[in-house]
Coordinates of C-alpha atoms in Angstrom, one line a residue:
Chain A
M1 CA 121.2 110.9 122.7
A2 CA 119.7 112.5 125.8
P3 CA 122.2 115.2 126.6
Q4 CA 122.4 116.2 123.0
Q5 CA 118.6 116.6 122.9
Q6 CA 118.7 118.7 126.0
R7 CA 121.3 121.0 124.6
R8 CA 119.2 121.4 121.5
K9 CA 116.2 122.4 123.5
S10 CA 118.0 124.9 125.7
T11 CA 119.2 126.8 122.6
A12 CA 116.2 126.7 120.4
P13 CA 116.9 127.9 116.9
D14 CA 115.7 131.3 116.0
W15 CA 113.0 130.2 113.6
Q16 CA 111.9 133.7 112.6
A17 CA 115.5 134.7 111.7
I18 CA 116.0 131.6 109.5
A19 CA 112.6 132.0 107.9
S20 CA 113.4 135.6 106.9
S21 CA 116.9 134.9 105.7
E22 CA 117.7 135.1 102.0
E23 CA 119.0 131.5 101.8
F24 CA 115.7 130.2 103.2
K25 CA 113.6 132.2 100.9
K26 CA 115.6 131.0 97.9
L27 CA 115.3 127.4 99.2
M28 CA 111.5 127.7 99.5
A29 CA 111.1 129.3 96.1
R30 CA 113.1 126.6 94.4
K31 CA 111.3 123.8 96.3
K32 CA 107.8 125.2 95.7
R33 CA 108.4 125.8 92.0
F34 CA 109.6 122.2 91.5
L35 CA 106.9 120.8 93.6
V36 CA 104.0 122.6 91.9
I37 CA 105.2 121.7 88.4
A38 CA 106.1 118.1 89.2
T39 CA 102.8 117.4 91.0
I40 CA 100.6 118.9 88.3
F41 CA 102.5 117.0 85.7
F42 CA 102.2 113.6 87.3
I43 CA 98.6 114.1 88.3
V44 CA 97.6 115.0 84.8
Y45 CA 99.7 112.2 83.3
Y46 CA 98.4 109.6 85.6
F47 CA 94.7 110.5 85.4
S48 CA 94.7 110.6 81.7
L49 CA 95.1 106.8 81.9
P50 CA 91.8 105.9 83.7
I51 CA 90.1 108.7 81.8
A52 CA 91.3 107.3 78.4
A53 CA 90.4 103.8 79.6
G54 CA 86.9 105.0 80.3
Y55 CA 86.1 107.5 77.5
F56 CA 88.7 107.2 74.7
Q57 CA 89.1 103.4 74.3
D58 CA 89.4 103.7 70.5
I59 CA 92.8 105.4 70.9
L60 CA 94.1 102.9 73.5
N61 CA 93.0 100.0 71.3
V62 CA 95.3 100.9 68.5
K63 CA 97.7 98.0 68.0
V64 CA 101.4 98.9 67.9
M65 CA 103.5 95.7 67.8
G66 CA 101.7 92.5 67.1
S67 CA 98.8 92.5 69.6
V68 CA 100.5 94.8 72.0
N69 CA 98.4 98.0 72.0
L70 CA 98.6 101.6 73.1
A71 CA 96.7 100.7 76.3
Y72 CA 99.6 98.5 77.5
L73 CA 102.3 100.9 76.3
F74 CA 100.6 103.9 78.0
A75 CA 100.1 102.0 81.2
L76 CA 103.7 100.9 81.1
S77 CA 104.9 104.4 80.4
Q78 CA 103.4 105.4 83.8
F79 CA 106.0 103.3 85.5
F80 CA 108.8 105.0 83.7
M81 CA 107.2 108.4 84.3
A82 CA 107.2 107.7 88.0
W83 CA 110.8 106.4 88.1
I84 CA 112.2 109.2 86.0
L85 CA 110.3 111.9 87.9
A86 CA 111.6 110.3 91.2
I87 CA 115.2 110.5 89.9
I88 CA 114.8 114.1 88.8
Y89 CA 113.4 115.0 92.2
V90 CA 116.3 113.4 94.0
R91 CA 118.8 115.3 91.9
H92 CA 116.9 118.5 92.6
A93 CA 116.7 117.7 96.3
N94 CA 120.4 116.9 96.5
K95 CA 121.1 120.5 95.2
T96 CA 118.7 122.1 97.7
D97 CA 120.4 120.0 100.4
Q98 CA 123.5 122.2 99.9
I99 CA 121.5 125.3 100.6
I100 CA 120.1 123.6 103.7
E101 CA 123.7 122.9 104.8
E102 CA 124.6 126.6 104.4
I103 CA 121.6 127.6 106.5
K104 CA 122.5 125.0 109.2
K105 CA 126.0 126.4 109.4
K106 CA 124.8 129.9 109.8
Y107 CA 122.2 129.4 112.5
Chain B
M1 CA 97.9 69.0 95.9
Q2 CA 98.2 67.1 99.1
S3 CA 101.9 66.5 99.0
A4 CA 102.4 70.1 97.7
H5 CA 100.6 71.1 100.9
T6 CA 103.2 69.2 102.9
S7 CA 106.2 70.8 101.2
A8 CA 104.5 74.2 101.4
F9 CA 104.0 73.6 105.1
I10 CA 107.7 72.8 105.6
T11 CA 108.6 76.0 103.8
F12 CA 106.3 78.0 106.1
I13 CA 107.8 76.5 109.2
A14 CA 111.3 77.5 108.0
F15 CA 110.0 81.1 107.4
V16 CA 108.4 81.2 110.8
A17 CA 111.5 79.8 112.5
L18 CA 113.7 82.4 110.9
T19 CA 111.4 85.3 111.8
M20 CA 111.2 84.0 115.4
L21 CA 115.0 84.2 115.6
I22 CA 114.9 87.7 114.3
T23 CA 112.3 88.6 116.8
Y24 CA 114.4 87.2 119.6
W25 CA 117.4 89.2 118.3
A26 CA 115.3 92.4 117.9
S27 CA 113.8 92.0 121.4
K28 CA 117.3 92.4 122.9
R29 CA 117.6 95.7 121.1
T30 CA 114.3 97.1 122.0
S31 CA 114.2 98.9 125.4
S32 CA 112.9 102.4 124.8
A33 CA 109.7 103.8 123.2
E34 CA 111.9 105.1 120.4
D35 CA 113.3 101.6 119.8
F36 CA 109.8 100.1 119.8
Y37 CA 108.2 102.6 117.4
T38 CA 111.1 103.5 115.2
A39 CA 113.8 100.8 115.6
G40 CA 115.9 103.6 117.2
R41 CA 115.8 105.6 113.9
S42 CA 118.7 103.4 112.8
I43 CA 117.5 101.8 109.6
P44 CA 119.5 102.9 106.5
G45 CA 117.4 104.4 103.7
W46 CA 117.8 101.5 101.3
Q47 CA 116.8 99.0 103.8
N48 CA 113.8 101.0 104.8
G49 CA 112.9 101.2 101.1
I50 CA 112.9 97.4 100.9
A51 CA 110.8 97.3 104.1
I52 CA 108.3 99.8 102.7
A53 CA 107.9 97.6 99.6
G54 CA 107.4 94.6 102.0
D55 CA 105.0 96.6 104.1
Y56 CA 102.9 97.7 101.1
M57 CA 102.7 94.8 98.6
S58 CA 100.0 92.7 100.1
A59 CA 98.6 89.4 99.2
A60 CA 96.0 91.3 97.3
S61 CA 98.8 92.6 95.1
F62 CA 100.7 89.4 94.6
L63 CA 97.8 86.9 94.3
G64 CA 95.0 89.3 93.6
I65 CA 96.4 91.4 90.7
A66 CA 98.0 88.4 89.1
G67 CA 94.5 86.8 89.2
L68 CA 92.8 90.0 87.9
I69 CA 95.1 90.1 84.9
A70 CA 94.7 86.4 84.3
L71 CA 90.9 86.7 84.3
F72 CA 90.3 90.3 83.0
G73 CA 93.4 91.1 81.0
F74 CA 94.3 94.8 80.7
D75 CA 91.9 96.0 83.4
G76 CA 93.9 94.1 85.9
F77 CA 97.1 95.8 84.9
L78 CA 95.3 99.2 84.8
Y79 CA 94.5 98.7 88.4
S80 CA 98.1 98.0 89.3
V81 CA 99.5 101.3 87.9
G82 CA 98.1 103.6 90.6
W83 CA 99.8 101.5 93.3
L84 CA 103.2 102.8 92.1
V85 CA 102.4 106.3 90.9
A86 CA 100.9 107.1 94.4
Y87 CA 104.5 107.0 95.7
L88 CA 105.3 110.2 93.9
L89 CA 103.0 112.1 96.2
I90 CA 104.7 110.6 99.2
L91 CA 108.2 111.4 97.7
L92 CA 107.4 114.9 96.7
V93 CA 105.2 116.1 99.5
V94 CA 104.9 113.9 102.5
A95 CA 108.0 111.8 103.5
E96 CA 110.6 114.5 104.3
P97 CA 108.4 117.0 106.2
L98 CA 106.9 114.1 108.2
R99 CA 110.3 112.8 109.1
N100 CA 111.5 116.3 110.0
T101 CA 108.5 117.3 112.2
G102 CA 107.2 114.2 113.8
R103 CA 108.3 111.6 116.3
Y104 CA 106.3 108.4 116.1
T105 CA 103.0 108.9 114.4
L106 CA 101.2 110.9 111.7
A107 CA 99.4 113.0 114.3
D108 CA 102.7 114.4 115.5
M109 CA 103.0 116.5 112.4
V110 CA 99.4 117.7 112.4
A111 CA 99.4 118.4 116.1
Y112 CA 102.8 120.2 115.9
R113 CA 101.4 123.8 116.0
M114 CA 97.9 123.2 117.4
R115 CA 95.9 122.2 120.4
S116 CA 97.1 118.7 120.5
R117 CA 94.6 116.7 122.5
S118 CA 91.5 116.9 120.2
I119 CA 93.6 116.5 117.1
R120 CA 95.4 113.4 118.5
S121 CA 92.1 111.8 119.6
I122 CA 90.6 112.1 116.2
A123 CA 93.8 111.2 114.3
A124 CA 94.2 108.1 116.4
L125 CA 90.6 107.2 115.6
N126 CA 91.3 107.6 111.9
T127 CA 94.4 105.5 112.1
L128 CA 92.6 102.8 114.0
A129 CA 89.8 102.8 111.5
I130 CA 92.1 102.5 108.5
V131 CA 94.2 99.8 110.2
T132 CA 91.1 97.8 111.2
F133 CA 89.5 97.9 107.8
Y134 CA 92.7 97.0 106.1
M135 CA 93.5 94.3 108.6
I136 CA 90.1 92.6 108.4
A137 CA 90.5 92.4 104.6
Q138 CA 94.0 91.1 105.0
L139 CA 93.2 88.5 107.6
V140 CA 90.1 87.2 105.9
G141 CA 92.0 87.0 102.7
A142 CA 94.9 85.3 104.6
G143 CA 92.5 82.7 105.9
L144 CA 91.1 81.8 102.5
I145 CA 94.5 81.8 100.8
I146 CA 96.3 79.8 103.4
N147 CA 93.4 77.4 103.3
L148 CA 93.9 76.9 99.6
L149 CA 97.7 76.9 99.8
I150 CA 98.4 74.5 102.7
G151 CA 94.9 73.2 103.6
L152 CA 94.7 74.7 107.1
E153 CA 91.1 75.5 108.2
V154 CA 90.2 79.2 107.5
E155 CA 89.7 79.9 111.2
V156 CA 92.9 78.2 112.2
A157 CA 94.8 80.1 109.5
I158 CA 93.4 83.5 110.7
I159 CA 94.3 82.7 114.3
V160 CA 97.8 81.5 113.4
V161 CA 98.6 84.6 111.3
G162 CA 97.1 86.8 114.0
I163 CA 99.2 85.3 116.8
L164 CA 102.4 85.5 114.8
M165 CA 101.8 89.2 113.9
I166 CA 101.2 90.0 117.6
F167 CA 104.3 88.0 118.6
Y168 CA 106.6 89.9 116.2
V169 CA 105.3 93.3 117.2
V170 CA 105.1 92.8 121.0
F171 CA 108.5 91.3 121.4
G172 CA 110.5 92.7 118.5
G173 CA 108.8 96.0 117.9
M174 CA 109.7 98.0 114.8
L175 CA 113.0 96.3 114.4
A176 CA 111.5 92.8 114.0
T177 CA 108.7 94.2 111.9
T178 CA 111.2 95.8 109.6
W179 CA 113.2 92.6 109.1
V180 CA 110.1 90.5 108.5
Q181 CA 109.1 93.0 105.8
I182 CA 112.6 93.0 104.3
I183 CA 112.7 89.2 104.1
K184 CA 109.2 89.1 102.7
A185 CA 110.2 91.6 100.0
F186 CA 113.2 89.4 99.0
L187 CA 111.0 86.3 98.9
L188 CA 108.2 88.1 96.9
M189 CA 110.6 89.6 94.4
G190 CA 112.5 86.3 94.1
G191 CA 109.4 84.3 93.5
T192 CA 108.1 86.9 91.0
V193 CA 111.4 87.1 89.0
I194 CA 111.5 83.2 88.8
L195 CA 107.9 83.0 87.6
T196 CA 108.4 85.8 85.1
F197 CA 111.6 84.2 83.7
L198 CA 109.9 80.8 83.3
V199 CA 106.9 82.4 81.6
L200 CA 109.1 84.3 79.2
K201 CA 111.0 81.1 78.5
E202 CA 107.8 79.4 77.3
F203 CA 107.6 82.1 74.6
N204 CA 111.3 82.1 73.7
F205 CA 111.7 85.4 75.5
S206 CA 109.4 87.2 73.1
V207 CA 106.9 89.5 74.9
I208 CA 105.0 90.0 71.7
A209 CA 104.7 86.3 71.1
M210 CA 103.1 86.0 74.6
F211 CA 100.7 88.9 73.8
D212 CA 99.8 87.3 70.5
Q213 CA 99.1 83.9 71.9
V214 CA 96.9 85.4 74.6
A215 CA 95.0 87.4 71.9
D216 CA 94.6 84.3 69.8
E217 CA 93.1 82.5 72.7
F218 CA 90.9 85.1 74.4
G219 CA 90.5 87.7 71.6
Q220 CA 92.2 91.1 71.2
S221 CA 89.6 92.6 73.5
F222 CA 91.4 90.8 76.4
H223 CA 94.2 93.4 75.9
E224 CA 91.7 96.3 75.8
P225 CA 90.1 98.2 78.7
G226 CA 86.6 97.5 79.7
L227 CA 86.4 93.9 80.8
K228 CA 86.3 94.6 84.5
Y229 CA 85.8 98.3 85.0
T230 CA 82.6 99.0 83.1
S231 CA 81.9 102.2 84.9
P232 CA 84.6 104.8 84.0
L233 CA 83.6 107.1 86.9
D234 CA 84.0 104.3 89.4
N235 CA 87.4 103.5 88.0
I236 CA 88.5 107.2 88.3
S237 CA 87.2 107.3 91.8
L238 CA 89.3 104.2 92.6
S239 CA 92.3 105.9 91.1
V240 CA 91.7 109.0 93.3
G241 CA 91.6 106.9 96.4
L242 CA 94.8 105.0 95.5
I243 CA 96.8 108.1 94.5
L244 CA 95.8 110.3 97.4
G245 CA 95.2 107.5 100.0
T246 CA 98.6 105.8 99.9
A247 CA 100.1 109.1 101.1
G248 CA 97.8 108.9 104.1
L249 CA 98.3 105.2 105.1
P250 CA 99.5 105.2 108.7
H251 CA 101.5 101.9 108.4
I252 CA 103.5 103.3 105.4
L253 CA 104.0 106.8 107.0
V254 CA 105.4 105.5 110.3
R255 CA 108.2 103.8 108.3
F256 CA 109.7 107.2 107.6
Y257 CA 110.5 107.6 111.3
T258 CA 112.8 104.6 111.3
V259 CA 115.5 106.3 109.2
P260 CA 118.1 108.8 110.7
N261 CA 117.1 111.8 108.6
A262 CA 115.0 113.3 105.8
K263 CA 117.6 112.5 103.1
E264 CA 117.4 108.8 104.1
A265 CA 113.6 109.0 104.0
R266 CA 113.8 110.4 100.5
K267 CA 116.2 107.6 99.5
S268 CA 113.9 105.0 101.0
V269 CA 111.0 106.1 98.9
V270 CA 113.1 105.8 95.7
W271 CA 114.2 102.3 96.6
A272 CA 110.6 101.4 97.4
M273 CA 109.5 102.8 94.1
F274 CA 111.9 100.8 92.0
I275 CA 111.0 97.5 93.8
I276 CA 107.3 98.1 93.8
G277 CA 107.3 99.3 90.2
A278 CA 109.4 96.3 89.0
F279 CA 107.0 94.0 90.8
Y280 CA 103.8 95.4 89.3
V281 CA 105.4 95.3 85.8
M282 CA 106.1 91.7 86.3
T283 CA 102.5 91.0 87.3
I284 CA 101.7 91.3 83.5
F285 CA 103.8 88.1 82.9
L286 CA 102.3 86.3 85.9
G287 CA 98.8 87.2 84.9
L288 CA 99.0 86.7 81.1
G289 CA 101.2 83.6 81.7
A290 CA 98.6 82.1 84.0
A291 CA 95.7 83.0 81.5
T292 CA 97.3 81.0 78.7
L293 CA 99.4 78.4 80.5
V294 CA 97.0 77.4 83.2
G295 CA 93.7 78.5 81.6
H296 CA 90.6 80.3 82.9
K297 CA 88.8 77.1 83.7
A298 CA 91.5 75.7 86.1
I299 CA 92.1 79.2 87.7
K300 CA 88.4 79.7 88.4
A301 CA 88.0 76.1 89.6
A302 CA 90.6 76.7 92.3
D303 CA 89.3 80.1 93.3
I304 CA 86.5 82.0 91.6
S305 CA 88.1 85.4 92.1
G306 CA 91.5 84.3 90.6
N307 CA 93.6 84.4 93.7
M308 CA 95.2 81.0 92.8
A309 CA 96.4 82.1 89.4
A310 CA 100.0 82.7 90.5
P311 CA 100.4 79.5 92.6
L312 CA 98.8 77.4 89.8
L313 CA 101.2 79.0 87.3
A314 CA 104.1 78.0 89.6
E315 CA 102.8 74.4 89.6
V316 CA 102.6 74.3 85.8
L317 CA 106.1 75.8 85.3
G318 CA 108.1 74.4 88.2
G319 CA 106.2 71.6 89.7
E320 CA 105.4 71.0 93.3
L321 CA 108.6 72.6 94.7
L322 CA 107.9 75.9 93.0
L323 CA 104.3 75.8 94.1
A324 CA 105.4 75.2 97.7
F325 CA 107.8 78.2 97.5
I326 CA 105.2 80.5 96.0
A327 CA 102.7 79.4 98.6
A328 CA 105.2 80.3 101.3
V329 CA 105.8 83.7 99.6
G330 CA 102.1 84.3 99.8
F331 CA 102.1 83.5 103.5
A332 CA 105.2 85.7 104.2
T333 CA 103.5 88.5 102.2
I334 CA 100.4 88.5 104.5
L335 CA 102.4 88.4 107.7
A336 CA 104.7 91.3 106.8
V337 CA 101.7 93.5 106.0
V338 CA 99.6 92.7 109.1
A339 CA 102.6 93.2 111.4
G340 CA 103.1 96.7 109.9
L341 CA 99.4 97.4 110.5
V342 CA 99.5 96.2 114.1
I343 CA 102.5 98.4 115.0
S344 CA 101.0 101.6 113.4
G345 CA 97.7 101.0 115.1
A346 CA 99.4 100.4 118.5
G347 CA 101.4 103.6 118.0
A348 CA 98.2 105.6 117.4
F349 CA 96.6 104.2 120.5
A350 CA 99.6 104.3 122.9
H351 CA 101.4 107.4 121.7
D352 CA 98.6 109.7 120.5
F353 CA 95.6 108.6 122.6
Y354 CA 97.2 107.2 125.8
A355 CA 100.3 109.3 126.3
Y356 CA 98.9 112.6 125.1
V357 CA 95.2 112.5 125.6
I358 CA 94.8 110.4 128.7
R359 CA 98.2 111.1 130.4
N360 CA 98.6 114.6 128.9
G361 CA 102.2 114.0 127.9
N362 CA 103.3 112.9 131.4
A363 CA 103.7 109.1 130.8
S364 CA 107.2 107.7 131.7
E365 CA 109.3 105.9 129.2
E366 CA 108.5 102.5 130.8
E367 CA 104.8 103.2 130.9
Q368 CA 104.8 104.2 127.2
I369 CA 106.5 101.1 126.0
N370 CA 104.3 98.9 128.2
V371 CA 101.1 100.5 126.9
A372 CA 102.5 100.2 123.3
R373 CA 103.0 96.5 123.8
W374 CA 99.5 96.0 125.3
A375 CA 98.0 98.1 122.6
S376 CA 99.6 95.8 120.0
V377 CA 98.0 92.8 121.7
G378 CA 94.7 94.7 121.8
V379 CA 94.7 95.8 118.2
G380 CA 95.7 92.3 117.2
I381 CA 93.1 90.4 119.2
V382 CA 90.3 92.8 118.1
S383 CA 91.3 92.3 114.5
I384 CA 91.4 88.5 114.8
I385 CA 87.9 88.5 116.3
L386 CA 86.5 90.9 113.6
A387 CA 88.1 88.8 110.9
L388 CA 86.6 85.6 112.3
L389 CA 83.2 87.2 112.3
A390 CA 83.6 88.6 108.8
K391 CA 85.1 85.5 107.3
E392 CA 82.0 84.5 105.3
Q393 CA 81.6 88.0 103.8
N394 CA 83.1 89.5 100.8
V395 CA 85.5 92.0 102.4
A396 CA 87.5 93.1 99.4
F397 CA 85.7 96.5 99.5
L398 CA 87.2 97.2 102.9
V399 CA 90.6 97.8 101.2
S400 CA 89.2 100.6 99.1
L401 CA 87.4 101.9 102.2
A402 CA 90.7 102.1 104.0
F403 CA 92.3 104.0 101.1
A404 CA 89.3 106.3 100.9
V405 CA 89.5 107.2 104.7
A406 CA 93.3 107.8 104.3
A407 CA 92.7 110.0 101.2
S408 CA 89.7 111.9 102.6
A409 CA 90.5 112.2 106.3
N410 CA 94.3 112.2 106.5
L411 CA 95.7 113.7 103.3
P412 CA 93.9 117.1 103.5
V413 CA 95.1 117.8 107.0
I414 CA 98.6 116.6 106.1
L415 CA 98.8 119.0 103.2
F416 CA 97.2 121.9 105.0
S417 CA 99.3 121.6 108.1
I418 CA 102.5 121.9 105.9
F419 CA 101.4 124.4 103.3
W420 CA 98.6 126.6 104.8
R421 CA 99.6 129.1 107.5
R422 CA 96.0 129.9 108.4
F423 CA 95.1 126.3 109.0
N424 CA 94.1 125.6 112.6
T425 CA 92.7 123.1 115.2
S426 CA 89.1 123.4 114.2
G427 CA 90.0 123.0 110.5
A428 CA 91.9 119.8 111.3
V429 CA 89.2 118.4 113.5
I430 CA 86.4 119.1 111.1
G431 CA 88.4 118.0 108.1
M432 CA 89.3 114.7 109.6
L433 CA 85.8 114.0 110.8
A434 CA 84.2 115.0 107.5
G435 CA 86.6 112.8 105.6
L436 CA 86.1 109.8 107.9
I437 CA 82.3 110.1 108.1
S438 CA 81.7 110.8 104.4
S439 CA 83.8 107.8 103.4
L440 CA 81.9 105.5 105.8
V441 CA 78.5 106.8 104.9
L442 CA 79.1 106.6 101.2
V443 CA 80.4 103.0 101.5
V444 CA 77.3 102.0 103.5
L445 CA 75.1 103.6 100.8
S446 CA 77.1 102.0 97.9
P447 CA 76.4 98.9 96.0
N448 CA 79.0 97.1 98.2
V449 CA 76.7 97.1 101.1
M450 CA 73.2 97.9 99.7
G451 CA 73.6 95.7 96.7
E452 CA 73.5 96.5 93.0
G453 CA 70.2 98.3 91.9
S454 CA 69.0 99.4 95.4
A455 CA 72.2 101.4 96.2
I456 CA 71.6 105.2 96.9
F457 CA 75.2 106.1 96.0
P458 CA 76.2 104.6 92.6
L459 CA 80.0 104.3 93.0
Q460 CA 81.8 101.4 94.6
N461 CA 84.6 103.7 95.6
P462 CA 83.7 106.8 97.6
A463 CA 87.0 108.8 97.1
L464 CA 85.8 110.9 94.2
V465 CA 83.2 112.5 96.5
S466 CA 84.6 112.0 100.0
V467 CA 88.0 113.5 99.2
P468 CA 86.5 116.9 98.2
I469 CA 84.3 116.7 101.3
G470 CA 87.4 116.1 103.5
F471 CA 89.2 119.2 101.9
L472 CA 86.1 121.3 102.2
G473 CA 85.6 120.3 105.8
A474 CA 89.1 121.4 106.6
I475 CA 88.7 124.7 104.8
I476 CA 85.4 125.6 106.4
G477 CA 86.5 124.5 109.8
T478 CA 89.6 126.7 109.5
F479 CA 87.6 129.8 108.8
L480 CA 85.3 129.2 111.7
T481 CA 88.0 130.2 114.2
R482 CA 91.2 132.1 114.2
D483 CA 94.3 130.8 116.0
Y484 CA 97.2 133.3 115.9
I485 CA 99.5 131.0 117.9
A486 CA 99.1 128.2 115.3
E487 CA 99.7 130.7 112.5
E488 CA 102.9 132.0 114.2
K489 CA 104.1 128.5 114.8
H490 CA 103.8 127.8 111.0
T491 CA 107.1 129.6 110.5
E492 CA 108.8 127.2 112.9
L493 CA 107.0 124.2 111.3
S494 CA 107.9 125.3 107.8
V495 CA 111.6 125.9 108.6
R496 CA 111.8 122.6 110.4
A497 CA 109.9 120.6 107.7
T498 CA 112.1 122.0 104.9
T499 CA 115.5 122.0 106.6
G500 CA 115.3 119.3 109.3
I501 CA 116.7 121.7 111.9
G502 CA 115.5 120.5 115.3
A503 CA 114.3 117.1 113.9
E504 CA 114.5 114.1 116.2

């Protein structure tokens, strides 16, 4: 581990060159777009639950199957929202990993 | 209950013996500071995911939320949702950059491009504050729960748990802590799956039949919001603290240093999310099952806040043996969480405060690991003493205080150090202090401390106000000074955080 680390330090990567490369700009743009959309989506989706539970109880109290109501279904949907978004992110990240590999090869 | 205490006790001893063996094995593999703090960065992503779940799901989740659902119906489940969704922020924003830019602690990332000593002192202070609040709540809860489960005196239970957690961390470091957490996760999930299966069997595997029976017994309002959280703003504030605070919890964040790279860190969050989510969904069955099969009267008779709902349910469904097993699961649950807290607190003291602030980065490897071990003993003993002093108090609010400090003091500087080029040392220092102080002051002024009616600040949870103060402090602090070196170094941080080039 130690000699490898030393070698890495003696030839520090040219951060500026990587940052201004086309590949890196493309990578950042893709990452940022995904991040902004996904974060806004899950924040809005999540907070609509405590807000509805506090101020729009009539909607949540609608019964759907037997005594199972929208409150439970909406709360449960949050779990699936989180899992699905996590999987979508991983698929997205696996693609951006390929761009990272290209950058690593070049610099 | 007496003979159940005995079989529970035997199950505990088996768990303790197993974890002792693991600690012995781990101690032979822990020789450097990197081994101690990060298990040599050798944990595969999926194992780390299981360990994160074990680190995170506390006795408050297992026994507390089952009890909340049993007594308050839907509001208990509402509370559990945020515990999973919070991981999206960790997955999307925090885990990979942290892994790529840091070494052992949260402060590593924030201090990366700044004047490190002042940032590390305050970051260490924040971590120790979060760890201490969380630990007092865990240890006091542990004392009460173990007292109910196996009949040990509360003080004895706190001391036994405290000594075990110190033992794991001091001798086995992160490797032993990780395996204690993995075993705990298996026990917890196993116990929860068994209970869920047995509850569903009572209703011929019809979820709707279970909901209908509960509605018949307690009224449809039991399935509707409003039985526990009567103040919507307070509930929203609690949600803010959970969602933003989880991504600033030091004992969760240090787990991302134990994997070889950012891709494995990402994988570990997803594993953790599936385990944690499955667990919280199953708490519906534990809670509603306990409500109808055990009954409110028996649950409240055993413990007024509902902590005994899951163990009592186990007794009804599977007799003494299952009760003993669930009791042992509760015990394992507590130990895995407090061990994680000790090692992250020790890291903040030994790595951030001692190695960088006192020794200015000149501490030798041997010195570092010695200090880390002694810091673990120190953090552990201080927590035990504080827990013994607080054992008569209602300390449940300390958990939300820990989350509020994490959300208000840690999260703003984590986000700004990654995404805001202009961000600098004064911004980080003022942001962290503003978040920490506002959380503390608001809790002191809240109904938790001042009592209902006379409280100056109306909310139980400070996050709704303290998080904006934390962000504002970081922004104002940044504009007070200009640090061109920090701005220039943002290029390096940004490349490294995104690509992992140069990561340890």
